[in-house]
Every structure is written in structure tokens, then in C-alpha cells.
Amino acid sequence: MQWSVTYVIVFLLIDGHNSLENGLLRKPPMGWLTWQRFRCVTDCRQFPDTCISEKLIRTQAKLLVDGGYLAAGYEYIIIDDCWLNNTRAADGSLQPDDDRFPSGIRSLADYVHSLGLKFGIYEDYGTQTCAGYPGVLGHLEQDAQTFASWKVDYLKLDGCNADIKDFDAGYPSMGHALNATGYPIAYSCSWPAYQEFSKMKPNYSAISQACNLWRNWGDIDDSWDSVYSIIQWFGDNQDRLAPFHGPGHWNDPDMIVVGNYGLSPGQSRAQMALWSIMAAPLILSVDLRAISEWAREIILNKNLISINQDPLGQMGRRVLKLDGNVEIWSKTLIDDRTAFVALFPQPYGTPIQLSVNLTDLGLGRFDEYDFFETFHGEFLGKYHKNERYSFTINPSGDVHAFYVESAIAKTLRIIL
Ligand SMILES: *[C@@H]1O[C@H](CO)[C@@H](O)[C@H](O)[C@H]1NC(C)=O
Ligand SMILES: *[C@@H]1O[C@H](CO)[C@@H](O)[C@H](O)[C@H]1NC(C)=O
Ligand SMILES: *[C@@H]1O[C@H](CO)[C@@H](O)[C@H](O)[C@H]1NC(C)=O
Ligand SMILES: *[C@@H]1O[C@H](CO)[C@@H](O)[C@H](O)[C@H]1NC(C)=O
């Protein structure tokens, strides 16, 4: 076990700053959220099957279980904006829209729990949510108590209609209110995203002490341009972000949009591979009634999920840029393997062929390494540290994902 012990010690040193310790989200959260696919459709007469309603949540929750997603780790089902009544109840408490949630939120949460899933909901730190429903400002304790009484396991707190300068005090206050309920509620903060956008420098140390995860940057959209711009932003800012990323507290590049209208199969592989190597939250937003088999296979890929859920919780980093804007990301895993993703982002007519020497990949501690393709796990060959590794990537936003391990390290791991 010596190699693992080394990593655990290194990890403790890296993780030495004070971070939120409510015992939740020791691995990046996995789940499903309404927003990207279902937005704020509230007209259930015209759109009975896609409006934000208990019917939609029940249907998708059942499919998360029946489709094998829960078994793969996708355990949270989360309602985003547009579930609320326009006004608070007479006693000031939050209430859902009666027409769309006739059984109430507690009953919906009970159903979700009965399936073995966890239940999440959305609110906003300001006076109103982004879509104009009542926000939590002025009602922090009351709303936290309401969420706990409904058995909400995850709260996404947005930042519309608020003064961004209040966030450094306001988001921790809501965190304390959640903690004071005694009910464990994973806390997702949009705090830094609004600050980054208005060119303030977020205090990530304070954020990681208050939140289990936090959106850093703009909302994802269903297009390769959007996905790639987020990948670039995380690569460009990795030195600021990675130190605060780890078990219990995660940077969040936003939802997985695989399975919708905008991404090709290659681009879908790319999003899933990059989110896995970044140890990003894997929050799907897709109509599980209509997902294609190829998209489902990408989302359920066991090797990618295990890289994402690696107990070290390291945020992978962009380590190399090669010809054709190809970039290589890498991440160390707890069992002494290293995962890599090479991304060829741009449109081009034919696959690109590249080679890279092993030292440039950061591999030199051992003499030889075994290479494996990540999606299917097939053995790609044994390479000496002085050799170059050659590979091919399809154009227009596809990836070559691979991982390496040293036979010596593996043997030592088995013996020790
Ligand atoms: C509240 O915070 C304390 C101290 O950080 C922590 O030990 C506890 O698990 C938290 N409880 C809940 C319900 O979040
Ligand atoms: C919203 O709440 C008000 C007051 O509690 C209630 O009269 C009304 O029926 C509710 N509307 C919907 C759509 O839930
Ligand atoms: C950031 O937050 C930490 C923890 O709350 C605090 O100690 C530190 O002074 C803050 N840094 C700045 C620049 O405000
Ligand atoms: C690997 O590349 C680095 C610089 O990119 C170079 O210094 C080194 O000599 C190369 N090693 C081999 C074995 O090609």
C-alpha cells in the first residue's frame, strides 16, 4: 500500500487549508438537473410532457433508476428555477406552484428517496430568482428550515437580483442556516461565477470554506462553442482554481449537455472526458425518454466515471499544447496511474496524427509504462520513457483519452 500512502500524505498537505467539512460530496456530485434541457417551461397545458412539474421529475427520476444511471453513480435529481409560486405563503414560507406541483415538494422528495435517489432544489440569494420568483433574501433561516423539512439533500443557490458585493457575507450566512437545520444539505453556490463575470477576484479560500461546490463561470449552452470556451477558461485559470478543488469542495464548470441537440458524438466524448479529468460535478441535463444509445453509453462509461470519482479528487490540468490547437490534460489517480485526454478542438477534414515524448507527459519516474485507451480499456502498448507516443484524434472536437501505469508500480502495489 506504500504508493497509496504517499499520495494520501501529499493530498493532506495540499488540502491543508480550512475547507467546508459537512461530510458531504467527498467525490464530485453526479446527478441530473432540469435547466439546460427543460429551462423555464411553465405552460403545462401546451407542453404537458416538458413543463417544470412533479410529473416531469417523477418521470425522469424513474428513468434515472431504470436506465442504469443511478447504478453508475448519478444519484441527485435536482429541480432548477421555475418551481415556485410567484408569492410566499401567508406565513412567509416558500411554496411551489400548486398547479405544477399539486402533491407538494415533500411528497416529491419522498418519492425520489423511495427510488434510492437524492433530491435537490434551486433558489437564489437575491430578492428574486433569475426567472423572477421569490428569492431567499430576508428569509434565510426560514427557507433553510423549509428545505430541511422537505428533506432537500442539495441546494443550488443562484445569484440573480442581488448585490454581488454582499455575496462574501451572504452565501456563508445561508450555509450556516443550512447547517443549523441539522439536516445534511449539499450546498452549491453561484457566488464566484457572478464575481468573475464582473471582474472581481473571488476569494476561493472563503468559498471553499462555505460551499460544497461552486459555479465559476458562465452558463453552459448546448453547443461545442460553449463547451470548448468553458474548457479554455478552466485551462487558463487552473492555477487559481485547482488548489481549492478536492473532496467536499469542488469547482463546477456546469452541466453535461451530452444527449441533446448540439454536440456530435466526438464532441460528446470530449465533454465527458474533460469533465472526468477535471473531477467536475457530472450533472446531466437531458430528456432521458429520448436519449440516444450512443449518448447513453458515453454518459455511463465506467472508466471515465472512475477517473472522475477518483478518491484523490485532483482537478486535472492542461499540461501541453501541440500542433493544431491540440491540448493534453492530465491527472494523477490514487492508484499511481495517470489519466490523459488529448483534445483536437477545431474543424478539420481528417484525423490529426501527433506524437509526444513521455517526459513531456511528465512520465519519467519509471523506465517503462503501459498505455491503455480510456473509453474501452484496450492495451495500446508498452513505452520506454525515452520513446515517443504517437496517436490519432478525429477533428472538430474529439479526444484521444488514455491512461498509463507502470508495471513496477503496479507490482509494488500488489506486494505491499
Ligand atoms: C455543521 O457544521 C459542522 C462543523 O463544520 C459539521 O461538523 C456538521 O457536520 C455540519 N452539519 C450539517 C448538518 O451540515
Ligand atoms: C400561489 O399562492 C397563492 C397564495 O398562497 C394561491 O392563492 C395561488 O393559488 C397559488 N398559485 C399557484 C399557481 O400556485
Ligand atoms: C479570504 O477569505 C479568507 C477566509 O475567510 C480570509 O482569511 C482572507 O482574509 C480573505 N482574503 C481576502 C483578500 O479578503
Ligand atoms: C523530449 O522533449 C523535450 C523538450 O520538449 C526534450 O528536451 C527532450 O530531449 C525530449 N526527449 C526525447 C527522448 O525525445
Short mmCIF file of C-alpha atoms and ligand atoms in Angstrom, two decimals:
data_model
loop_
_atom_site.label_atom_id
_atom_site.label_comp_id
_atom_site.label_asym_id
_atom_site.label_seq_id
_atom_site.Cartn_x
_atom_site.Cartn_y
_atom_site.Cartn_z
CA MET A 1 0.00 0.00 0.00
CA GLN A 2 3.06 2.25 0.17
CA TRP A 3 2.31 4.14 -3.03
CA SER A 4 -1.21 4.99 -1.98
CA VAL A 5 0.05 6.13 1.41
CA THR A 6 2.48 8.51 -0.29
CA TYR A 7 -0.37 10.04 -2.21
CA VAL A 8 -2.61 10.32 0.80
CA ILE A 9 0.12 12.27 2.61
CA VAL A 10 0.70 14.54 -0.37
CA PHE A 11 -3.02 15.04 -0.61
CA LEU A 12 -3.31 16.02 3.06
CA LEU A 13 -0.59 18.61 2.57
CA ILE A 14 -2.30 20.05 -0.49
CA ASP A 15 -5.63 20.00 1.28
CA GLY A 16 -4.25 21.76 4.34
CA HIS A 17 -6.38 24.90 4.11
CA ASN A 18 -9.67 25.02 6.00
CA SER A 19 -12.47 23.80 3.82
CA LEU A 20 -16.10 23.05 4.41
CA GLU A 21 -16.39 19.77 6.34
CA ASN A 22 -20.02 18.75 6.48
CA GLY A 23 -19.13 15.23 5.38
CA LEU A 24 -20.90 15.65 2.03
CA LEU A 25 -19.68 15.24 -1.54
CA ARG A 26 -16.39 13.53 -0.80
CA LYS A 27 -16.47 12.75 -4.52
CA PRO A 28 -17.74 15.08 -7.27
CA PRO A 29 -21.56 15.00 -7.23
CA MET A 30 -23.29 13.07 -10.01
CA GLY A 31 -26.88 13.67 -10.95
CA TRP A 32 -29.47 15.25 -13.20
CA LEU A 33 -30.76 18.84 -13.33
CA THR A 34 -33.69 20.34 -15.23
CA TRP A 35 -32.13 23.56 -16.50
CA GLN A 36 -30.22 23.01 -19.74
CA ARG A 37 -32.82 20.76 -21.35
CA PHE A 38 -36.08 22.00 -19.81
CA ARG A 39 -35.33 25.64 -18.87
CA CYS A 40 -38.37 27.52 -17.60
CA VAL A 41 -41.28 25.93 -19.45
CA THR A 42 -44.27 26.56 -17.16
CA ASP A 43 -47.22 26.15 -19.53
CA CYS A 44 -48.29 22.60 -18.80
CA ARG A 45 -51.41 22.89 -20.94
CA GLN A 46 -49.38 23.47 -24.07
CA PHE A 47 -46.33 21.42 -23.03
CA PRO A 48 -47.63 18.71 -20.68
CA ASP A 49 -44.58 16.48 -21.06
CA THR A 50 -41.80 19.04 -20.71
CA CYS A 51 -43.07 21.73 -18.32
CA ILE A 52 -41.31 22.03 -14.93
CA SER A 53 -43.62 19.90 -12.79
CA GLU A 54 -43.73 16.98 -10.41
CA LYS A 55 -44.76 14.81 -13.33
CA LEU A 56 -41.53 15.62 -15.20
CA ILE A 57 -39.39 15.00 -12.11
CA ARG A 58 -41.11 11.72 -11.30
CA THR A 59 -40.74 10.51 -14.88
CA GLN A 60 -37.05 11.41 -15.15
CA ALA A 61 -36.31 10.06 -11.65
CA LYS A 62 -37.76 6.70 -12.57
CA LEU A 63 -35.69 6.64 -15.76
CA LEU A 64 -32.52 7.53 -13.84
CA VAL A 65 -33.03 4.29 -11.95
CA ASP A 66 -34.41 2.07 -14.72
CA GLY A 67 -31.84 3.26 -17.27
CA GLY A 68 -28.91 2.27 -15.05
CA TYR A 69 -27.80 5.84 -14.30
CA LEU A 70 -28.20 5.55 -10.54
CA ALA A 71 -26.22 2.30 -10.57
CA ALA A 72 -23.43 4.19 -12.39
CA GLY A 73 -23.42 6.89 -9.69
CA TYR A 74 -25.89 9.55 -10.89
CA GLU A 75 -27.79 9.94 -7.62
CA TYR A 76 -29.10 13.51 -7.34
CA ILE A 77 -32.19 14.71 -9.19
CA ILE A 78 -32.37 18.49 -8.98
CA ILE A 79 -35.09 20.99 -9.95
CA ASP A 80 -33.66 24.29 -11.20
CA ASP A 81 -35.53 27.61 -11.39
CA CYS A 82 -39.30 27.95 -12.03
CA TRP A 83 -40.76 25.56 -9.44
CA LEU A 84 -42.01 28.31 -7.12
CA ASN A 85 -45.30 30.08 -6.68
CA ASN A 86 -44.97 33.82 -7.52
CA THR A 87 -45.63 34.74 -3.91
CA ARG A 88 -44.70 33.39 -0.49
CA ALA A 89 -47.42 31.84 1.69
CA ALA A 90 -49.21 33.91 4.36
CA ASP A 91 -46.61 32.87 6.98
CA GLY A 92 -43.77 33.98 4.67
CA SER A 93 -42.67 30.48 3.72
CA LEU A 94 -41.77 29.33 0.21
CA GLN A 95 -44.38 27.34 -1.67
CA PRO A 96 -44.27 25.57 -5.00
CA ASP A 97 -46.64 26.35 -7.85
CA ASP A 98 -49.79 24.38 -6.94
CA ASP A 99 -50.78 23.54 -10.47
CA ARG A 100 -47.46 22.01 -11.40
CA PHE A 101 -46.57 20.51 -8.00
CA PRO A 102 -50.02 19.56 -6.66
CA SER A 103 -48.63 16.96 -4.19
CA GLY A 104 -46.09 19.36 -2.72
CA ILE A 105 -42.31 19.20 -2.56
CA ARG A 106 -42.06 16.94 0.49
CA SER A 107 -44.11 14.27 -1.23
CA LEU A 108 -41.97 14.57 -4.37
CA ALA A 109 -38.81 14.27 -2.28
CA ASP A 110 -40.25 11.18 -0.55
CA TYR A 111 -40.91 9.59 -3.93
CA VAL A 112 -37.39 10.40 -5.15
CA HIS A 113 -35.94 8.94 -1.94
CA SER A 114 -38.06 5.81 -2.31
CA LEU A 115 -36.24 5.18 -5.59
CA GLY A 116 -32.86 5.40 -3.86
CA LEU A 117 -32.09 8.86 -5.31
CA LYS A 118 -31.35 12.14 -3.57
CA PHE A 119 -33.39 15.29 -4.08
CA GLY A 120 -32.13 18.77 -4.95
CA ILE A 121 -33.77 22.14 -5.47
CA TYR A 122 -32.91 25.68 -6.64
CA GLU A 123 -33.15 29.07 -5.02
CA ASP A 124 -31.45 32.44 -5.38
CA TYR A 125 -29.59 34.57 -2.88
CA GLY A 126 -31.25 37.82 -4.10
CA THR A 127 -34.72 39.31 -3.87
CA GLN A 128 -35.89 37.19 -6.82
CA THR A 129 -34.64 34.16 -8.72
CA CYS A 130 -33.30 34.69 -12.25
CA ALA A 131 -36.78 33.95 -13.62
CA GLY A 132 -38.47 36.32 -11.16
CA TYR A 133 -39.76 34.03 -8.37
CA PRO A 134 -39.19 34.91 -4.69
CA GLY A 135 -35.51 34.78 -3.62
CA VAL A 136 -34.21 33.90 -0.13
CA LEU A 137 -33.02 37.38 0.86
CA GLY A 138 -34.64 38.31 4.17
CA HIS A 139 -35.76 34.69 4.75
CA LEU A 140 -32.51 32.74 5.02
CA GLU A 141 -33.29 30.81 8.23
CA GLN A 142 -36.93 30.27 7.36
CA ASP A 143 -36.11 28.92 3.90
CA ALA A 144 -33.32 26.69 5.20
CA GLN A 145 -35.83 25.23 7.68
CA THR A 146 -38.35 24.72 4.88
CA PHE A 147 -35.78 22.87 2.76
CA ALA A 148 -34.81 20.66 5.70
CA SER A 149 -38.49 19.90 6.45
CA TRP A 150 -38.92 18.86 2.82
CA LYS A 151 -35.79 16.64 3.07
CA VAL A 152 -33.93 18.52 0.37
CA ASP A 153 -30.45 16.98 0.01
CA TYR A 154 -28.87 19.55 -2.31
CA LEU A 155 -29.44 23.28 -2.76
CA LYS A 156 -28.27 25.22 -5.80
CA LEU A 157 -28.23 28.90 -4.78
CA ASP A 158 -28.08 31.28 -7.73
CA GLY A 159 -27.07 34.94 -7.60
CA CYS A 160 -29.50 36.98 -9.72
CA ASN A 161 -31.13 40.17 -8.39
CA ALA A 162 -28.58 40.71 -5.64
CA ASP A 163 -25.64 42.96 -4.88
CA ILE A 164 -22.56 40.92 -5.77
CA LYS A 165 -20.58 42.64 -3.01
CA ASP A 166 -22.94 41.05 -0.45
CA PHE A 167 -22.03 37.51 -1.54
CA ASP A 168 -18.92 37.19 0.67
CA ALA A 169 -21.17 37.53 3.72
CA GLY A 170 -24.47 36.31 2.28
CA TYR A 171 -23.50 32.91 0.89
CA PRO A 172 -21.78 31.85 4.15
CA SER A 173 -24.88 33.04 6.07
CA MET A 174 -27.09 30.74 4.04
CA GLY A 175 -24.53 27.96 4.61
CA HIS A 176 -24.81 28.49 8.38
CA ALA A 177 -28.60 28.49 8.15
CA LEU A 178 -28.48 25.18 6.28
CA ASN A 179 -26.05 23.73 8.81
CA ALA A 180 -28.23 24.90 11.71
CA THR A 181 -31.14 22.79 10.45
CA GLY A 182 -29.13 19.65 11.32
CA TYR A 183 -30.24 18.10 8.00
CA PRO A 184 -27.31 17.41 5.65
CA ILE A 185 -27.76 19.59 2.55
CA ALA A 186 -25.05 19.76 -0.11
CA TYR A 187 -24.55 23.43 -0.93
CA SER A 188 -23.91 24.62 -4.50
CA CYS A 189 -23.03 28.31 -4.75
CA SER A 190 -23.08 30.56 -7.81
CA TRP A 191 -21.08 33.13 -5.78
CA PRO A 192 -17.80 33.18 -7.78
CA ALA A 193 -19.45 32.99 -11.22
CA TYR A 194 -21.09 36.41 -10.77
CA GLN A 195 -17.89 37.85 -9.30
CA GLU A 196 -15.68 36.51 -12.10
CA PHE A 197 -18.09 37.97 -14.64
CA SER A 198 -17.94 41.40 -13.08
CA LYS A 199 -14.13 41.14 -12.92
CA MET A 200 -13.91 40.87 -9.14
CA LYS A 201 -11.37 38.35 -7.81
CA PRO A 202 -13.43 35.78 -5.88
CA ASN A 203 -12.00 34.70 -2.55
CA TYR A 204 -11.82 30.96 -3.30
CA SER A 205 -10.48 30.24 0.15
CA ALA A 206 -13.64 31.68 1.72
CA ILE A 207 -15.81 29.99 -0.92
CA SER A 208 -14.33 26.54 -0.27
CA GLN A 209 -14.99 27.01 3.46
CA ALA A 210 -18.67 27.71 2.85
CA CYS A 211 -19.76 25.68 -0.19
CA ASN A 212 -19.55 22.07 -1.37
CA LEU A 213 -19.37 23.18 -4.99
CA TRP A 214 -19.48 26.45 -6.83
CA ARG A 215 -20.14 27.60 -10.35
CA ASN A 216 -17.08 29.55 -11.52
CA TRP A 217 -18.08 30.78 -14.94
CA GLY A 218 -20.95 31.31 -17.41
CA ASP A 219 -23.89 29.01 -18.02
CA ILE A 220 -23.18 26.19 -20.41
CA ASP A 221 -25.18 26.00 -23.61
CA ASP A 222 -25.92 23.12 -25.96
CA SER A 223 -23.09 23.80 -28.42
CA TRP A 224 -19.44 22.91 -28.93
CA ASP A 225 -18.51 26.63 -28.86
CA SER A 226 -19.92 26.89 -25.38
CA VAL A 227 -18.35 23.64 -24.11
CA TYR A 228 -14.94 24.49 -25.58
CA SER A 229 -14.97 28.07 -24.24
CA ILE A 230 -15.57 26.68 -20.74
CA ILE A 231 -12.73 24.15 -21.16
CA GLN A 232 -10.46 27.02 -22.22
CA TRP A 233 -11.49 29.18 -19.27
CA PHE A 234 -10.71 26.37 -16.83
CA GLY A 235 -7.36 25.68 -18.51
CA ASP A 236 -6.44 29.37 -18.46
CA ASN A 237 -7.39 29.72 -14.78
CA GLN A 238 -6.30 26.31 -13.47
CA ASP A 239 -3.55 27.68 -11.20
CA ARG A 240 -6.09 29.79 -9.32
CA LEU A 241 -8.75 27.08 -9.14
CA ALA A 242 -7.00 23.73 -8.61
CA PRO A 243 -5.71 24.43 -5.07
CA PHE A 244 -9.28 24.74 -3.76
CA HIS A 245 -10.59 21.64 -5.52
CA GLY A 246 -10.89 18.38 -3.59
CA PRO A 247 -13.10 16.07 -1.51
CA GLY A 248 -16.04 18.07 -0.14
CA HIS A 249 -15.42 21.23 -2.22
CA TRP A 250 -15.46 21.39 -6.00
CA ASN A 251 -15.14 23.88 -8.84
CA ASP A 252 -18.09 23.42 -11.20
CA PRO A 253 -17.86 24.05 -14.95
CA ASP A 254 -21.63 23.41 -15.25
CA MET A 255 -23.84 20.65 -16.65
CA ILE A 256 -23.09 17.79 -19.03
CA VAL A 257 -25.07 18.61 -22.18
CA VAL A 258 -24.46 15.24 -23.88
CA GLY A 259 -27.62 13.69 -25.33
CA ASN A 260 -29.31 16.89 -26.52
CA TYR A 261 -29.24 18.69 -29.86
CA GLY A 262 -25.89 20.46 -30.10
CA LEU A 263 -22.94 18.06 -29.75
CA SER A 264 -21.66 15.48 -32.22
CA PRO A 265 -20.65 12.07 -30.87
CA GLY A 266 -16.99 13.19 -30.84
CA GLN A 267 -17.80 16.42 -29.01
CA SER A 268 -19.89 14.44 -26.54
CA ARG A 269 -16.94 12.13 -25.86
CA ALA A 270 -14.82 15.25 -25.42
CA GLN A 271 -17.12 16.86 -22.87
CA MET A 272 -17.40 13.70 -20.80
CA ALA A 273 -13.63 13.03 -20.96
CA LEU A 274 -12.70 16.61 -19.99
CA TRP A 275 -15.26 16.77 -17.15
CA SER A 276 -13.92 13.46 -15.88
CA ILE A 277 -10.31 14.56 -15.89
CA MET A 278 -11.25 17.88 -14.24
CA ALA A 279 -13.05 15.93 -11.47
CA ALA A 280 -16.01 18.17 -12.24
CA PRO A 281 -19.54 17.57 -10.99
CA LEU A 282 -21.28 15.28 -13.50
CA ILE A 283 -24.74 16.80 -13.61
CA LEU A 284 -26.70 15.66 -16.66
CA SER A 285 -29.47 17.71 -18.23
CA VAL A 286 -31.11 15.60 -20.86
CA ASP A 287 -34.51 14.10 -21.60
CA LEU A 288 -33.96 10.50 -20.53
CA ARG A 289 -37.04 9.46 -22.54
CA ALA A 290 -35.33 10.48 -25.77
CA ILE A 291 -31.59 9.92 -25.25
CA SER A 292 -29.77 8.00 -28.00
CA GLU A 293 -27.95 4.78 -27.23
CA TRP A 294 -24.55 6.27 -28.16
CA ALA A 295 -25.05 9.26 -25.84
CA ARG A 296 -26.15 6.96 -23.04
CA GLU A 297 -23.03 4.83 -23.46
CA ILE A 298 -20.79 7.90 -23.21
CA ILE A 299 -22.53 9.13 -20.07
CA LEU A 300 -22.35 5.67 -18.47
CA ASN A 301 -18.73 4.93 -19.42
CA LYS A 302 -17.27 3.19 -16.35
CA ASN A 303 -13.64 4.14 -16.95
CA LEU A 304 -14.42 7.83 -17.34
CA ILE A 305 -16.65 7.81 -14.27
CA SER A 306 -13.96 6.14 -12.17
CA ILE A 307 -11.43 8.78 -13.27
CA ASN A 308 -13.96 11.48 -12.34
CA GLN A 309 -14.68 9.86 -8.97
CA ASP A 310 -11.05 9.11 -8.09
CA PRO A 311 -10.73 9.49 -4.29
CA LEU A 312 -7.79 11.92 -4.55
CA GLY A 313 -10.18 14.42 -6.11
CA GLN A 314 -7.43 16.15 -8.01
CA MET A 315 -8.52 18.66 -10.64
CA GLY A 316 -6.80 17.62 -13.87
CA ARG A 317 -4.70 20.25 -15.60
CA ARG A 318 -3.87 21.27 -19.13
CA VAL A 319 -0.19 20.31 -19.39
CA LEU A 320 0.74 20.64 -23.07
CA LYS A 321 -0.27 22.43 -26.23
CA LEU A 322 0.67 20.81 -29.55
CA ASP A 323 0.08 21.48 -33.25
CA GLY A 324 -3.44 22.19 -34.45
CA ASN A 325 -4.51 23.66 -31.07
CA VAL A 326 -4.36 20.13 -29.68
CA GLU A 327 -4.04 20.23 -25.92
CA ILE A 328 -3.26 17.50 -23.44
CA TRP A 329 -4.77 17.39 -19.96
CA SER A 330 -3.56 15.07 -17.23
CA LYS A 331 -4.49 13.99 -13.76
CA THR A 332 -2.85 11.73 -11.19
CA LEU A 333 -5.05 8.97 -9.80
CA ILE A 334 -4.81 7.49 -6.33
CA ASP A 335 -3.55 4.09 -7.52
CA ASP A 336 -0.48 5.59 -9.20
CA ARG A 337 -1.99 5.65 -12.66
CA THR A 338 -2.10 8.86 -14.68
CA ALA A 339 -5.06 9.75 -16.89
CA PHE A 340 -4.67 11.86 -20.01
CA VAL A 341 -7.01 13.47 -22.51
CA ALA A 342 -5.77 14.91 -25.81
CA LEU A 343 -8.33 17.24 -27.39
CA PHE A 344 -8.44 18.34 -31.05
CA PRO A 345 -10.95 21.18 -30.82
CA GLN A 346 -11.14 22.65 -34.29
CA PRO A 347 -12.94 21.79 -37.53
CA TYR A 348 -10.69 19.93 -39.96
CA GLY A 349 -11.28 17.41 -42.71
CA THR A 350 -9.25 14.48 -41.49
CA PRO A 351 -7.87 12.99 -38.27
CA ILE A 352 -4.68 14.57 -37.00
CA GLN A 353 -1.62 12.47 -36.16
CA LEU A 354 0.67 13.58 -33.35
CA SER A 355 3.45 12.27 -31.21
CA VAL A 356 4.73 13.37 -27.87
CA ASN A 357 7.68 12.20 -25.83
CA LEU A 358 6.99 10.63 -22.47
CA THR A 359 8.98 13.16 -20.47
CA ASP A 360 6.81 15.91 -21.88
CA LEU A 361 3.83 14.00 -20.49
CA GLY A 362 5.52 14.08 -17.09
CA LEU A 363 6.38 10.37 -17.28
CA GLY A 364 9.97 9.62 -16.29
CA ARG A 365 9.93 8.25 -12.78
CA PHE A 366 9.83 4.67 -14.11
CA ASP A 367 11.60 3.19 -17.15
CA GLU A 368 8.50 1.77 -18.83
CA TYR A 369 4.81 2.48 -18.93
CA ASP A 370 1.79 0.54 -20.17
CA PHE A 371 -0.66 2.65 -22.16
CA PHE A 372 -4.42 1.96 -22.29
CA GLU A 373 -7.23 3.64 -24.22
CA THR A 374 -9.69 5.02 -21.67
CA PHE A 375 -13.13 4.56 -23.26
CA HIS A 376 -12.68 0.83 -23.95
CA GLY A 377 -9.69 -0.04 -21.77
CA GLU A 378 -7.71 -1.73 -24.54
CA PHE A 379 -3.94 -2.09 -24.18
CA LEU A 380 -2.09 0.30 -26.51
CA GLY A 381 1.46 -0.82 -25.88
CA LYS A 382 4.45 -0.59 -23.61
CA TYR A 383 6.61 2.53 -23.96
CA HIS A 384 10.07 3.27 -22.63
CA LYS A 385 10.50 6.69 -21.04
CA ASN A 386 12.84 7.70 -23.90
CA GLU A 387 10.27 6.83 -26.56
CA ARG A 388 7.62 8.95 -28.20
CA TYR A 389 3.95 8.08 -28.01
CA SER A 390 2.02 8.51 -31.30
CA PHE A 391 -1.72 8.85 -31.57
CA THR A 392 -4.54 10.00 -33.84
CA ILE A 393 -7.54 12.19 -33.00
CA ASN A 394 -10.63 12.86 -35.09
CA PRO A 395 -11.21 16.53 -35.88
CA SER A 396 -13.86 19.05 -34.84
CA GLY A 397 -13.84 18.46 -31.11
CA ASP A 398 -12.96 14.84 -30.44
CA VAL A 399 -10.50 13.39 -27.98
CA HIS A 400 -7.99 10.62 -27.56
CA ALA A 401 -8.30 9.59 -23.92
CA PHE A 402 -5.70 7.26 -22.44
CA TYR A 403 -4.21 6.27 -19.12
CA VAL A 404 -0.84 4.86 -18.21
CA GLU A 405 0.57 2.78 -15.44
CA SER A 406 4.00 1.47 -14.67
CA ALA A 407 4.24 -2.29 -14.34
CA ILE A 408 6.72 -1.83 -11.49
CA ALA A 409 4.40 0.47 -9.55
CA LYS A 410 1.56 -1.98 -10.09
CA THR A 411 3.63 -4.91 -8.82
CA LEU A 412 4.74 -2.94 -5.77
CA ARG A 413 1.14 -2.06 -5.07
CA ILE A 414 0.14 -5.71 -5.11
CA ILE A 415 3.06 -6.82 -2.91
CA LEU A 416 3.00 -4.01 -0.34
C1 LIG B 1 -22.42 21.58 10.56
O1 LIG B 1 -21.09 22.05 10.66
C2 LIG B 1 -20.26 21.23 11.49
C3 LIG B 1 -18.90 21.93 11.62
O2 LIG B 1 -18.34 22.18 10.39
C4 LIG B 1 -20.14 19.85 10.87
O3 LIG B 1 -19.34 19.02 11.67
C5 LIG B 1 -21.52 19.27 10.72
O4 LIG B 1 -21.44 18.02 10.04
C6 LIG B 1 -22.45 20.19 9.96
N1 LIG B 1 -23.78 19.66 9.99
C7 LIG B 1 -24.59 19.72 8.93
C8 LIG B 1 -25.93 19.14 9.13
O5 LIG B 1 -24.28 20.25 7.88
C1 LIG B 2 -49.94 30.87 -5.29
O1 LIG B 2 -50.16 31.18 -3.95
C2 LIG B 2 -51.38 31.88 -3.71
C3 LIG B 2 -51.38 32.35 -2.26
O2 LIG B 2 -50.91 31.38 -1.38
C4 LIG B 2 -52.54 30.95 -4.08
O3 LIG B 2 -53.76 31.61 -3.88
C5 LIG B 2 -52.39 30.58 -5.55
O4 LIG B 2 -53.38 29.64 -5.90
C6 LIG B 2 -51.04 29.99 -5.83
N1 LIG B 2 -50.89 29.84 -7.26
C7 LIG B 2 -50.26 28.83 -7.81
C8 LIG B 2 -50.23 28.79 -9.29
O5 LIG B 2 -49.68 28.00 -7.15
C1 LIG B 3 -10.39 35.35 2.02
O1 LIG B 3 -11.10 34.58 2.95
C2 LIG B 3 -10.31 34.08 4.00
C3 LIG B 3 -11.14 33.11 4.81
O2 LIG B 3 -12.38 33.66 5.16
C4 LIG B 3 -9.79 35.25 4.83
O3 LIG B 3 -8.98 34.75 5.88
C5 LIG B 3 -8.99 36.15 3.92
O4 LIG B 3 -8.59 37.31 4.64
C6 LIG B 3 -9.80 36.57 2.72
N1 LIG B 3 -8.91 37.24 1.77
C7 LIG B 3 -9.19 38.45 1.29
C8 LIG B 3 -8.21 39.00 0.32
O5 LIG B 3 -10.19 39.05 1.61
C1 LIG B 4 11.51 15.34 -25.02
O1 LIG B 4 11.20 16.69 -25.27
C2 LIG B 4 11.99 17.60 -24.56
C3 LIG B 4 11.52 19.01 -24.85
O2 LIG B 4 10.27 19.05 -25.44
C4 LIG B 4 13.44 17.45 -24.92
O3 LIG B 4 14.20 18.31 -24.10
C5 LIG B 4 13.87 16.02 -24.70
O4 LIG B 4 15.18 15.84 -25.18
C6 LIG B 4 12.95 15.08 -25.44
N1 LIG B 4 13.32 13.71 -25.12
C7 LIG B 4 13.28 12.72 -26.02
C8 LIG B 4 13.70 11.39 -25.52
O5 LIG B 4 12.93 12.90 -27.18
#
